[in-house]
Tab-separated table of C-alpha atoms and ligand atoms in Angstrom:
chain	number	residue	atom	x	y	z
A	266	UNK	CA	17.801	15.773	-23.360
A	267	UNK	CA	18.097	17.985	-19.910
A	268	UNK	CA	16.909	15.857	-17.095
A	269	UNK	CA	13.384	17.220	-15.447
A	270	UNK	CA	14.515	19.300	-12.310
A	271	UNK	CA	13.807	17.574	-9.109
A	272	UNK	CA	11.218	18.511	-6.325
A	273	UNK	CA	10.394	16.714	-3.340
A	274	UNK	CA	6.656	17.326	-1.714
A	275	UNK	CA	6.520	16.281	1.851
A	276	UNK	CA	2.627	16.343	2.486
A	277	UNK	CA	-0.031	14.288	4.075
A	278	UNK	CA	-3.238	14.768	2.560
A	279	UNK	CA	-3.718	12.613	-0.720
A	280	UNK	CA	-5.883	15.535	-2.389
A	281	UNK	CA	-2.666	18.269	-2.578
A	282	UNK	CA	-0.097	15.440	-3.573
A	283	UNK	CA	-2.498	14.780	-6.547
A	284	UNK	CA	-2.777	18.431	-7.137
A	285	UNK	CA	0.646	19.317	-6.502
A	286	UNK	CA	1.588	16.562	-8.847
A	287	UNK	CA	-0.866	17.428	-11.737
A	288	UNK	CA	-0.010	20.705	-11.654
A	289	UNK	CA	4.028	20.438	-11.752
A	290	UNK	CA	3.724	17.023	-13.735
A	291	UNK	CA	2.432	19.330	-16.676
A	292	UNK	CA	5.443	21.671	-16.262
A	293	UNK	CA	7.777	19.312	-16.619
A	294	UNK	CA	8.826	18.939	-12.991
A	295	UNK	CA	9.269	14.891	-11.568
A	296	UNK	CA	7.674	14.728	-7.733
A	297	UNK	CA	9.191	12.805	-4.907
A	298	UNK	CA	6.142	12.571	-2.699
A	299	UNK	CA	6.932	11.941	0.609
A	300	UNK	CA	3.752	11.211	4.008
A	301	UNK	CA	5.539	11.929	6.530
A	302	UNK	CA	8.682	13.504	7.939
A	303	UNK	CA	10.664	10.560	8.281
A	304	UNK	CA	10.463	9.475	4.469
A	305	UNK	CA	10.769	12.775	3.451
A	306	UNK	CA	14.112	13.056	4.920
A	307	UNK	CA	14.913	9.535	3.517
A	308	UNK	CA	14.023	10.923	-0.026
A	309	UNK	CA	16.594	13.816	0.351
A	310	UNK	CA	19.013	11.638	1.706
A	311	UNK	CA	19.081	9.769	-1.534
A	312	UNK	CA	18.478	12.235	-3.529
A	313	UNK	CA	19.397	16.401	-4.688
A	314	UNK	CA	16.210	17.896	-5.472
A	315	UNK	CA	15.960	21.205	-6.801
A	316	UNK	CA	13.592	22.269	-4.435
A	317	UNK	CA	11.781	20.808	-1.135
A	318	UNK	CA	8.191	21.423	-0.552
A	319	UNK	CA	7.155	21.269	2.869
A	320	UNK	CA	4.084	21.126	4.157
A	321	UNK	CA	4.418	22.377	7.751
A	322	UNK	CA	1.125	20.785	9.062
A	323	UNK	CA	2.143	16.793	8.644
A	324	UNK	CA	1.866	14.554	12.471
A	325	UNK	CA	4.754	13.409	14.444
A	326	UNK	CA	8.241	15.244	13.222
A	327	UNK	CA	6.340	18.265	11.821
A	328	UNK	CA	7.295	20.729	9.075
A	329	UNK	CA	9.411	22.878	11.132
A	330	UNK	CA	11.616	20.252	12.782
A	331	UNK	CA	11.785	18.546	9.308
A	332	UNK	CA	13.349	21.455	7.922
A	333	UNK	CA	15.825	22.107	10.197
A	334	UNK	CA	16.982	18.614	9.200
A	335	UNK	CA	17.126	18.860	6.066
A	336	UNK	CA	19.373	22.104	6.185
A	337	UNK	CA	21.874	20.346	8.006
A	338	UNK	CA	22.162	17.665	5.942
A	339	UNK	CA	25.557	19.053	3.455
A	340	UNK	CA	24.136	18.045	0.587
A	341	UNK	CA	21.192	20.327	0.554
A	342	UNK	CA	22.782	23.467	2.050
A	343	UNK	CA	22.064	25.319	-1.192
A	344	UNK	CA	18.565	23.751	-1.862
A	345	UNK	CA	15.702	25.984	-1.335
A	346	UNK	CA	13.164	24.220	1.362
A	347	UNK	CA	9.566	26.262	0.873
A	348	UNK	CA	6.707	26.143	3.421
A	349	UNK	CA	3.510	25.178	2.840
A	350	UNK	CA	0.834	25.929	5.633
A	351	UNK	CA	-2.826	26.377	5.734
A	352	UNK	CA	-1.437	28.267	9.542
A	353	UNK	CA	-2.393	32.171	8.455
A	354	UNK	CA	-1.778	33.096	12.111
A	355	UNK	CA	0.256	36.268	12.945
A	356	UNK	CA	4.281	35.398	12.823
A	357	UNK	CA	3.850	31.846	10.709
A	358	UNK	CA	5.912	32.978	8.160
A	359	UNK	CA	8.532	34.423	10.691
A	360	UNK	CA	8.396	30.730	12.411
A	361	UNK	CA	9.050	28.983	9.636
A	362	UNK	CA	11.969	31.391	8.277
A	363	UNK	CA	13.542	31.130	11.757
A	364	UNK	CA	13.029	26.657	11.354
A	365	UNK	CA	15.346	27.504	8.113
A	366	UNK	CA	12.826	27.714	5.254
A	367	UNK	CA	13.581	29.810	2.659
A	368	UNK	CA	10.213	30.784	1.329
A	369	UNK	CA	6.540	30.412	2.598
A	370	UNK	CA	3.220	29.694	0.726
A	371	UNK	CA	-0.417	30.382	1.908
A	372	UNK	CA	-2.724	27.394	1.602
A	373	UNK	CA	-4.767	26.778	-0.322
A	374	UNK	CA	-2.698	26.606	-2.732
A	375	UNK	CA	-3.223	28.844	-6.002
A	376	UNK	CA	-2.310	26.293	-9.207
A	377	UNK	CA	-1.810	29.178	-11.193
A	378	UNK	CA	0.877	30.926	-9.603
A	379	UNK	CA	2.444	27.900	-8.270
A	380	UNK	CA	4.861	26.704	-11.088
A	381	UNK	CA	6.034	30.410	-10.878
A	382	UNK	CA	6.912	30.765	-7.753
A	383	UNK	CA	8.609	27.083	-7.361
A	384	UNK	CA	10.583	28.311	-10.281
A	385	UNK	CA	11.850	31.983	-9.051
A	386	UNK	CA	12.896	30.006	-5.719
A	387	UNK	CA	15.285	27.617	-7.888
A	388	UNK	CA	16.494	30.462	-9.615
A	389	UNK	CA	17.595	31.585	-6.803
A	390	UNK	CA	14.555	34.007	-4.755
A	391	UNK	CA	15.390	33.535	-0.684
A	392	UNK	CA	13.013	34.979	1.679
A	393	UNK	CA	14.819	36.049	4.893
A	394	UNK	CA	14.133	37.368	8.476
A	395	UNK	CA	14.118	40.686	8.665
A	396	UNK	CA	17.779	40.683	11.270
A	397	UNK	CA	15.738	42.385	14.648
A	398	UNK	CA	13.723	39.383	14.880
A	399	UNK	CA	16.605	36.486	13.724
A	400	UNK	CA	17.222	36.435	17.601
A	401	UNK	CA	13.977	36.150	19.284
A	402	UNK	CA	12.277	34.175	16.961
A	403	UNK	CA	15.256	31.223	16.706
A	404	UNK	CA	15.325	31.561	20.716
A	405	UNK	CA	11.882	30.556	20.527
A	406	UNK	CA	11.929	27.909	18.190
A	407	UNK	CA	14.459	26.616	20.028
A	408	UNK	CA	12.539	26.522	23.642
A	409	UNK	CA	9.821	24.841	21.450
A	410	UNK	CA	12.009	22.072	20.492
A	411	UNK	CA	13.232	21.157	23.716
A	412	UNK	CA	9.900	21.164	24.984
A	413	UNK	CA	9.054	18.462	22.388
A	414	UNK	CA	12.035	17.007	24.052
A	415	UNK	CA	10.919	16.733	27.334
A	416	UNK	CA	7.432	15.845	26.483
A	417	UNK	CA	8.557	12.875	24.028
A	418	UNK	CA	11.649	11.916	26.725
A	419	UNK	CA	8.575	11.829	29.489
A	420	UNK	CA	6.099	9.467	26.964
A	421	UNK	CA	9.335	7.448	26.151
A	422	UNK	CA	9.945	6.802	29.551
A	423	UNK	CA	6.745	5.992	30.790
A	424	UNK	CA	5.985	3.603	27.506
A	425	UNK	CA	9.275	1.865	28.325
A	426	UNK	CA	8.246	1.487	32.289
A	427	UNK	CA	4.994	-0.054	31.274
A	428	UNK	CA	6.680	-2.392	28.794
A	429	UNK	CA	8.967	-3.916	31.566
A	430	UNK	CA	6.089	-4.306	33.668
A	431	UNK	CA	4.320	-6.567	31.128
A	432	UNK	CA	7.077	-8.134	30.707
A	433	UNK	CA	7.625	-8.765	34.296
A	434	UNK	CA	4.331	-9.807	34.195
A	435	UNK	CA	4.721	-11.826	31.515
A	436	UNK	CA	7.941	-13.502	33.106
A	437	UNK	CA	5.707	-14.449	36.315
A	438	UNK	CA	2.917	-15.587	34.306
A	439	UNK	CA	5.058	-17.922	32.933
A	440	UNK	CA	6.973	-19.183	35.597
A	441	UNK	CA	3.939	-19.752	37.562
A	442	UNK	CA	2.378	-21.814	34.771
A	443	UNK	CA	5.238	-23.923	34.319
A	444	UNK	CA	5.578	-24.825	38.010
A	445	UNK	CA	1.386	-25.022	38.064
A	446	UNK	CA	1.751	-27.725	35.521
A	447	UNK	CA	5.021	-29.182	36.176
A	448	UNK	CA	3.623	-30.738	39.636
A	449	UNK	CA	0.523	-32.429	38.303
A	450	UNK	CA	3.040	-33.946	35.039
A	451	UNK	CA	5.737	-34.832	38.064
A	452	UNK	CA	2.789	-37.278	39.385
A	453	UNK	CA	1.842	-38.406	36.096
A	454	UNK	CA	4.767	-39.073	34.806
A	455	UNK	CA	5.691	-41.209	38.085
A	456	UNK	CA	2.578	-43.261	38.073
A	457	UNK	CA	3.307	-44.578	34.095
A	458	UNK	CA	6.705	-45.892	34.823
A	459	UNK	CA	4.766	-47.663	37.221
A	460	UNK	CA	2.517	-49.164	35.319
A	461	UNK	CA	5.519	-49.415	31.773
A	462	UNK	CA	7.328	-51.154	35.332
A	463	UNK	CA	4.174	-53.843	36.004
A	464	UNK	CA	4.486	-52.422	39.294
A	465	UNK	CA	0.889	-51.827	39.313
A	466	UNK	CA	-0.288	-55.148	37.517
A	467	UNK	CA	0.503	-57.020	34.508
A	468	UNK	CA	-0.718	-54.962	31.288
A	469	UNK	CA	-1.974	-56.834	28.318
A	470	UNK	CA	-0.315	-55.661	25.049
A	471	UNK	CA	-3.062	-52.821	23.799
A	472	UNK	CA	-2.698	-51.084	27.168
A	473	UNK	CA	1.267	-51.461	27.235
A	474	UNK	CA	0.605	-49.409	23.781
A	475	UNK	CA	-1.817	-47.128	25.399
A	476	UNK	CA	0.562	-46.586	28.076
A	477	UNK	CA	3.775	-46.152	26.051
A	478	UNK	CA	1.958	-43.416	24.229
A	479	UNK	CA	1.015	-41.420	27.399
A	480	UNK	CA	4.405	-41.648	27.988
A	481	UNK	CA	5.781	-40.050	24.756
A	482	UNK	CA	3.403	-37.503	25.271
A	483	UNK	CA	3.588	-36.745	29.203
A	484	UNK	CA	7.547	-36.474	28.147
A	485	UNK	CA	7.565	-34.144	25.543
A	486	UNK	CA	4.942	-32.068	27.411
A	487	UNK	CA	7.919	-32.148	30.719
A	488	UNK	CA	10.750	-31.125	27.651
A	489	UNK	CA	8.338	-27.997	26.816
A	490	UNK	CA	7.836	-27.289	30.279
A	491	UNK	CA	11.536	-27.591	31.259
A	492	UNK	CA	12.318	-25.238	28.429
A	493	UNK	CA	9.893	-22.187	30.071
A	494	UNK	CA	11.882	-23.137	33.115
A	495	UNK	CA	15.318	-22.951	31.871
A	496	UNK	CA	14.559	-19.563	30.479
A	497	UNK	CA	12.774	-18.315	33.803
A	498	UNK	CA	15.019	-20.164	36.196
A	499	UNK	CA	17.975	-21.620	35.088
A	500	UNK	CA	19.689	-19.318	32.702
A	501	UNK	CA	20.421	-16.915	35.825
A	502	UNK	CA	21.522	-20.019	37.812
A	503	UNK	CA	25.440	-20.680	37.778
A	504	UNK	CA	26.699	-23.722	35.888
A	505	UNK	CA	27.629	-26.914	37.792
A	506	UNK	CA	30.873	-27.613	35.955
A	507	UNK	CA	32.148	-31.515	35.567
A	508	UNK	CA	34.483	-32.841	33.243
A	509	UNK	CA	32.355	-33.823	30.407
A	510	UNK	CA	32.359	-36.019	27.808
A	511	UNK	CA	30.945	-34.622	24.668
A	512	UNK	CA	31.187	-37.640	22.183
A	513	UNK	CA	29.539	-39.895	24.876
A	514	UNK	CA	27.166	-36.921	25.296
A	515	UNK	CA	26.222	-36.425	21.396
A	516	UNK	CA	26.008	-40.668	21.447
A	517	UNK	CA	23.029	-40.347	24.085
A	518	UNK	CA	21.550	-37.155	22.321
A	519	UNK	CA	21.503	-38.925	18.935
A	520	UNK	CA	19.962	-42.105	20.155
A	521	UNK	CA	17.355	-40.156	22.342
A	522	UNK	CA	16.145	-38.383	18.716
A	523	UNK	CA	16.668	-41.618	16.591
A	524	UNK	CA	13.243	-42.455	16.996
A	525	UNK	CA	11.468	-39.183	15.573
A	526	UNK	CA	14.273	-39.447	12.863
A	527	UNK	CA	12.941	-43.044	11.730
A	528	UNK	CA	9.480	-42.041	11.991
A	529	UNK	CA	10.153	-39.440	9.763
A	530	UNK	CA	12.561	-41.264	7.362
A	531	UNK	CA	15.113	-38.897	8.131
A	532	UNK	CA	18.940	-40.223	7.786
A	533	UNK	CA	20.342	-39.254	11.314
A	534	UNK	CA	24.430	-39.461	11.280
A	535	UNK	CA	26.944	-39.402	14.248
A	536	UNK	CA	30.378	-38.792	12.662
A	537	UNK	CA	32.840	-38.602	16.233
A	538	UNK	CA	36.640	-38.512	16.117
A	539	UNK	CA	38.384	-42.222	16.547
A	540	UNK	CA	40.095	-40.953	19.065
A	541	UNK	CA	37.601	-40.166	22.048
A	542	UNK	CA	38.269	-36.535	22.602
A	543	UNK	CA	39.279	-35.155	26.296
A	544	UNK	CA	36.502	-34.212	27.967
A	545	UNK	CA	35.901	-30.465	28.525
A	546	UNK	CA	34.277	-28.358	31.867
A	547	UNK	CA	31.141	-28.384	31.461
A	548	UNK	CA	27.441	-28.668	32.664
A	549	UNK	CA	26.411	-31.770	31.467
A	550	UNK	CA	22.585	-31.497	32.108
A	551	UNK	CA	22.545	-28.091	30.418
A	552	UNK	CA	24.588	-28.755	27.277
A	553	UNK	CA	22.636	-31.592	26.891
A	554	UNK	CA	18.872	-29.513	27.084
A	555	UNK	CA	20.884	-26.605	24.589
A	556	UNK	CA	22.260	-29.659	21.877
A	557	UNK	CA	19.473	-31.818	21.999
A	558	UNK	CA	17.085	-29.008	20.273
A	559	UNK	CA	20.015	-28.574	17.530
A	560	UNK	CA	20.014	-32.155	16.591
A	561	UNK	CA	15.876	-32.340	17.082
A	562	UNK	CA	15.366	-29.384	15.061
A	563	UNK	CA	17.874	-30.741	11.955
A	564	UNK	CA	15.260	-33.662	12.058
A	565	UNK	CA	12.253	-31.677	12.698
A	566	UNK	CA	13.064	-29.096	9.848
A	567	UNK	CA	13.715	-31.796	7.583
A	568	UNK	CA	12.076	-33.605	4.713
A	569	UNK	CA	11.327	-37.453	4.347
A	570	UNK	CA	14.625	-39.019	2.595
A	571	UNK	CA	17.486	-35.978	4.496
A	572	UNK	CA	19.949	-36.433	6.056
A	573	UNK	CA	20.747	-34.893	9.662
A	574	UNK	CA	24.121	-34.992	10.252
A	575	UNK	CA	25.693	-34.319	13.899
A	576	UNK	CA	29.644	-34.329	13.963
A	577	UNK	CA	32.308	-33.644	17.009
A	578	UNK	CA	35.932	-32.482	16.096
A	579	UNK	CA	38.690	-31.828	18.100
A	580	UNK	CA	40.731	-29.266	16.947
A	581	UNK	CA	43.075	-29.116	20.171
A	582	UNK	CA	42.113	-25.608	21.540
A	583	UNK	CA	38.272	-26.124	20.950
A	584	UNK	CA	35.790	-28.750	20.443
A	585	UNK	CA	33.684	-28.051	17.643
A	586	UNK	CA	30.454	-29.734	16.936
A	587	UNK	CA	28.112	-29.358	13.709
A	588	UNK	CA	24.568	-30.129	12.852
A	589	UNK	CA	24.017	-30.201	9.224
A	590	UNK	CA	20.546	-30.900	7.794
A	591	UNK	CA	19.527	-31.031	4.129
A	592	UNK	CA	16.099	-29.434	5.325
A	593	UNK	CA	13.373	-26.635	4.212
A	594	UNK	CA	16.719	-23.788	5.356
A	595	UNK	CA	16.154	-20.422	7.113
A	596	UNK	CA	15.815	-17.013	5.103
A	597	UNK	CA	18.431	-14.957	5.323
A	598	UNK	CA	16.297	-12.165	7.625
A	599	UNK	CA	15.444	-14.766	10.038
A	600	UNK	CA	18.853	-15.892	10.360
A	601	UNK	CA	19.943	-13.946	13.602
A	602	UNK	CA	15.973	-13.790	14.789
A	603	UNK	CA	15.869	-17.270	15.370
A	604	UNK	CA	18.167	-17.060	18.944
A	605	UNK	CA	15.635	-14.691	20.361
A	606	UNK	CA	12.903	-16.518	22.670
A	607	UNK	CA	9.470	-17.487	21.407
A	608	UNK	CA	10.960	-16.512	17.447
A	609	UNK	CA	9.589	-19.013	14.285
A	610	UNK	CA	10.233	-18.668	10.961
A	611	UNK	CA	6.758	-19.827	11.040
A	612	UNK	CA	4.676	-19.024	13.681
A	613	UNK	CA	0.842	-19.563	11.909
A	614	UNK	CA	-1.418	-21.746	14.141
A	615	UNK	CA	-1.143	-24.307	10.552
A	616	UNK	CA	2.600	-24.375	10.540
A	617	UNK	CA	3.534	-27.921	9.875
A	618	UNK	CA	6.168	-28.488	12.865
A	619	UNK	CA	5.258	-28.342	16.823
A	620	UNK	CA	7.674	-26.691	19.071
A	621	UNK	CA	7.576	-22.850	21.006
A	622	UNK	CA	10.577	-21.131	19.429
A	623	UNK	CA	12.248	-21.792	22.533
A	624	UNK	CA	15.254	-24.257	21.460
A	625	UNK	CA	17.715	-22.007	19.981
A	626	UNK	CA	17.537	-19.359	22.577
A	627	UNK	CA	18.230	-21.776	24.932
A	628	UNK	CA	20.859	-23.757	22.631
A	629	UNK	CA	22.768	-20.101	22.484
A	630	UNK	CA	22.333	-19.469	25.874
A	631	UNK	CA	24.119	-22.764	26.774
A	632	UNK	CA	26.612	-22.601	24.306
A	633	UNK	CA	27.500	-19.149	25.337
A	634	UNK	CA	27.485	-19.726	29.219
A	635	UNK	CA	30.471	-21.956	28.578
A	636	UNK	CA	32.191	-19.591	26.868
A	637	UNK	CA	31.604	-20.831	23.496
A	638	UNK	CA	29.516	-19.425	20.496
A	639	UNK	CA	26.552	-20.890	18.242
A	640	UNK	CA	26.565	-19.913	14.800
A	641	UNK	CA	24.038	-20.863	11.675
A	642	UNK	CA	24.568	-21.033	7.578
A	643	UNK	CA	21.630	-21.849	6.397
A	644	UNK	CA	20.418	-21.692	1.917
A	645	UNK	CA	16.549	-21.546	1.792
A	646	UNK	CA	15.287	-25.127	0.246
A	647	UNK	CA	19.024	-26.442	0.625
A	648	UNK	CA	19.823	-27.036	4.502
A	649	UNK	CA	21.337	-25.328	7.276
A	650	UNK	CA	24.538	-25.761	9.456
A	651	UNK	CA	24.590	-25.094	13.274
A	652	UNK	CA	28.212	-24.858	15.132
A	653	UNK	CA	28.584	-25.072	18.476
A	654	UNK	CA	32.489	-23.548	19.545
A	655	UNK	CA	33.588	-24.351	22.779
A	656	UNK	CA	37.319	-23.307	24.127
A	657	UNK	CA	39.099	-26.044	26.120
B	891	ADP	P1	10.987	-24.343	17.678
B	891	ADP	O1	11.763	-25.435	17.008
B	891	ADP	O2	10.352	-24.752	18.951
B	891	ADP	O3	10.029	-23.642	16.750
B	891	ADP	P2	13.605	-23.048	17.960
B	891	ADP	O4	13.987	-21.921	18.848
B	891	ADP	O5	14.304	-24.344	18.124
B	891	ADP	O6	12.024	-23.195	18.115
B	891	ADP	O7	13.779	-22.561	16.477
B	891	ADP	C1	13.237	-21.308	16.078
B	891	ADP	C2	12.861	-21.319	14.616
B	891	ADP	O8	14.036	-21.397	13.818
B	891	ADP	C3	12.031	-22.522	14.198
B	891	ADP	O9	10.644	-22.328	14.444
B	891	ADP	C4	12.344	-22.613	12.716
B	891	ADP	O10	11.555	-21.681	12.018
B	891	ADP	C5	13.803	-22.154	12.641
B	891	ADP	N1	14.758	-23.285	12.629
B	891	ADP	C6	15.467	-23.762	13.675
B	891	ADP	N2	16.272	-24.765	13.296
B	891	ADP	C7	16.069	-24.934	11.968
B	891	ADP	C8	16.622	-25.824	10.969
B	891	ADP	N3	17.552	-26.758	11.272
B	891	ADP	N4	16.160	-25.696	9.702
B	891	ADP	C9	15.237	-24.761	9.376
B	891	ADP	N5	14.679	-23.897	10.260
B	891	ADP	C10	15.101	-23.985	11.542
């Protein structure tokens, strides 16, 4: 059986496309039906129609810069490209011919003569400007292109100014928050060690509860905060390099995240090399806020009965550390979008785990500062692995 010849019909308005389709459905033609521009160029990329139907009218790339696309695409340098306007003004037909169609039809279009003239065009028909006017007419359509140009280079540029000044504004906004609330926590924070001290009196047991709680939460609120600030403040600070010691480092990150790991009967591991490891050159206080969210979120992103597994090797050149968990895993499109600030695979208001999508940009920034590199594997429902490079 011959295979039905091939037509793609770039048009915007639902009514032709049905017509168009009804009309060359019944004559044994199959329709690629393409809204706009764009996907009709993706449609001939893919495929070798017998014929393009343009419709010159459609918004944003119209019909005439379409079609010069399409002829310079190899492929389709034989493939007749036809017009279709409702535009009866004087020299429309000369337009498009110059844009590199190589026939025109008159909206509204007339069913009966349709499959006709589609079919003299495959058979080879080409409409052609008459040679006097090849010159002026393609000088023209050029100096309307660049105009398009200019005018689309002059709203790029001005959408692109505005978006850096929101997110200037944005930057500010936030840095001024953090600092707004940072000073009020500062006090807070000062006046219950205090009172977890007995400094300010002896506390009975319920309010050495009460008190531990506002604690917990005063702290975690400070972690959030400091996180805004690292990616306002810090991250163009330079790093105040000390010989470090990582498996002492990973000890004190692993008992600081213990807790939430018990309360939410996940397994938390420390696997460290028998030998301590020299230390390497870094900056302790920042490797510590960057690791601390890899071995937090292994617990976080976990289930009840996982295992979160953080491990140090020392493979002479580099230290290497990996956080394993046996938790919900990332899809494989989120996998690189996770780095980028305020990212989460979930980011409903009902998502199940608290947090600001903060802790991995700032994990990679660390990581990366010191000249090493972050990486994830991750298998959705299995588990993910984060490693942490650094050179020596
Ligand atoms: P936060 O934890 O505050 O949401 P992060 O920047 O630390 O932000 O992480 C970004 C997102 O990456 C998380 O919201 C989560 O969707 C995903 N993610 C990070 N770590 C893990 C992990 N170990 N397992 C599954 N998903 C993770």
């Amino acid at each position: 059986m011959q295979a039905q010849p091939l037509i793609i019909y770039i048009e915007d308005n639902l009514d032709n496309q049905r017509l168009v389709q009804r009309v060359l459905g019944a004559r044994g033609y199959e329709l690629l039906l393409a809204e706009d521009g764009p996907a009709g160029l993706a449609l001939a990329r893919a495929h070798s129609p017998a014929l393009i139907l343009v419709d010159l009218g459609i918004e944003g790339l119209d019909g005439y810069e379409t079609t010069t696309r399409l002829k310079g695409m190899p492929h389709l340098v034989t493939t007749p490209i036809i017009a279709l306007t409702a535009d009866s003004s004087l020299g429309s037909r000369e337009r498009a011919l110059a844009a590199g169609c190589d026939g025109f039809l008159a909206k509204p279009i007339d069913v009966r003569l349709l499959p006709q003239q589609l079919a003299e065009f495959i058979g080879g028909k080409r409409e052609a400007l008459p040679s006097a006017l090849e010159a002026p007419m393609l000088r023209a359509y050029s100096h309307k292109l660049v105009e398009r140009l200019e005018q689309q280079v002059r709203e790029l540029t001005a959408a692109n100014a505005e978006l850096q000044e929101l997110d200037r504004l944005k930057s500010q906004f936030l840095g001024s928050l953090s600092h707004e609330l940072r000073t009020p926590l500062t006090s807070m924070l000062g006046y219950l060690e205090l009172l977890n001290r007995g400094m300010l009196g002896t506390l009975n047991e319920v309010q050495r509860e009460a008190v531990a709680v506002m604690s917990r939460g005063a702290e975690q609120l400070s972690r959030q905060i400091n996180n805004l600030l690292y990616l306002q403040e810090v991250r163009s600070a330079q790093l105040q390099r000390t010989p470090t010691s990582l498996d002492a480092l990973l000890r004190r990150l692993s008992d600081e995240v213990a807790a939430q790991a018990r309360h939410t009967d996940v397994a938390l591991t420390l696997d460290l090399p028998q030998q301590a490891p020299a230390p390497i050159d870094a900056d302790e206080q920042a490797l510590s806020l960057g690791l601390r969210h890899l071995i937090e979120n292994a617990v976080k992103f976990n289930a009840s009965g996982g295992t979160a597994q953080v491990a140090l090797s020392d493979e002479g050149e580099r230290a290497v550390i990996r956080v394993a968990d046996t938790g919900i895993g990332i899809p494989a499109d989120a996998l690189e979008k996770i780095f980028l600030p305020f990212y989460q695979v979930d980011s409903s208001l009902a998502r199940q785990h608290a947090g600001s999508g903060l802790g991995l940009a700032i994990a990679r920034h660390v990581v990366e500062a010191h000249g090493g590199q972050l990486t994830v594997r991750s298998a959705l429902g299995l588990g993910s692995v984060f490693t942490a490079v650094f050179p020596r």
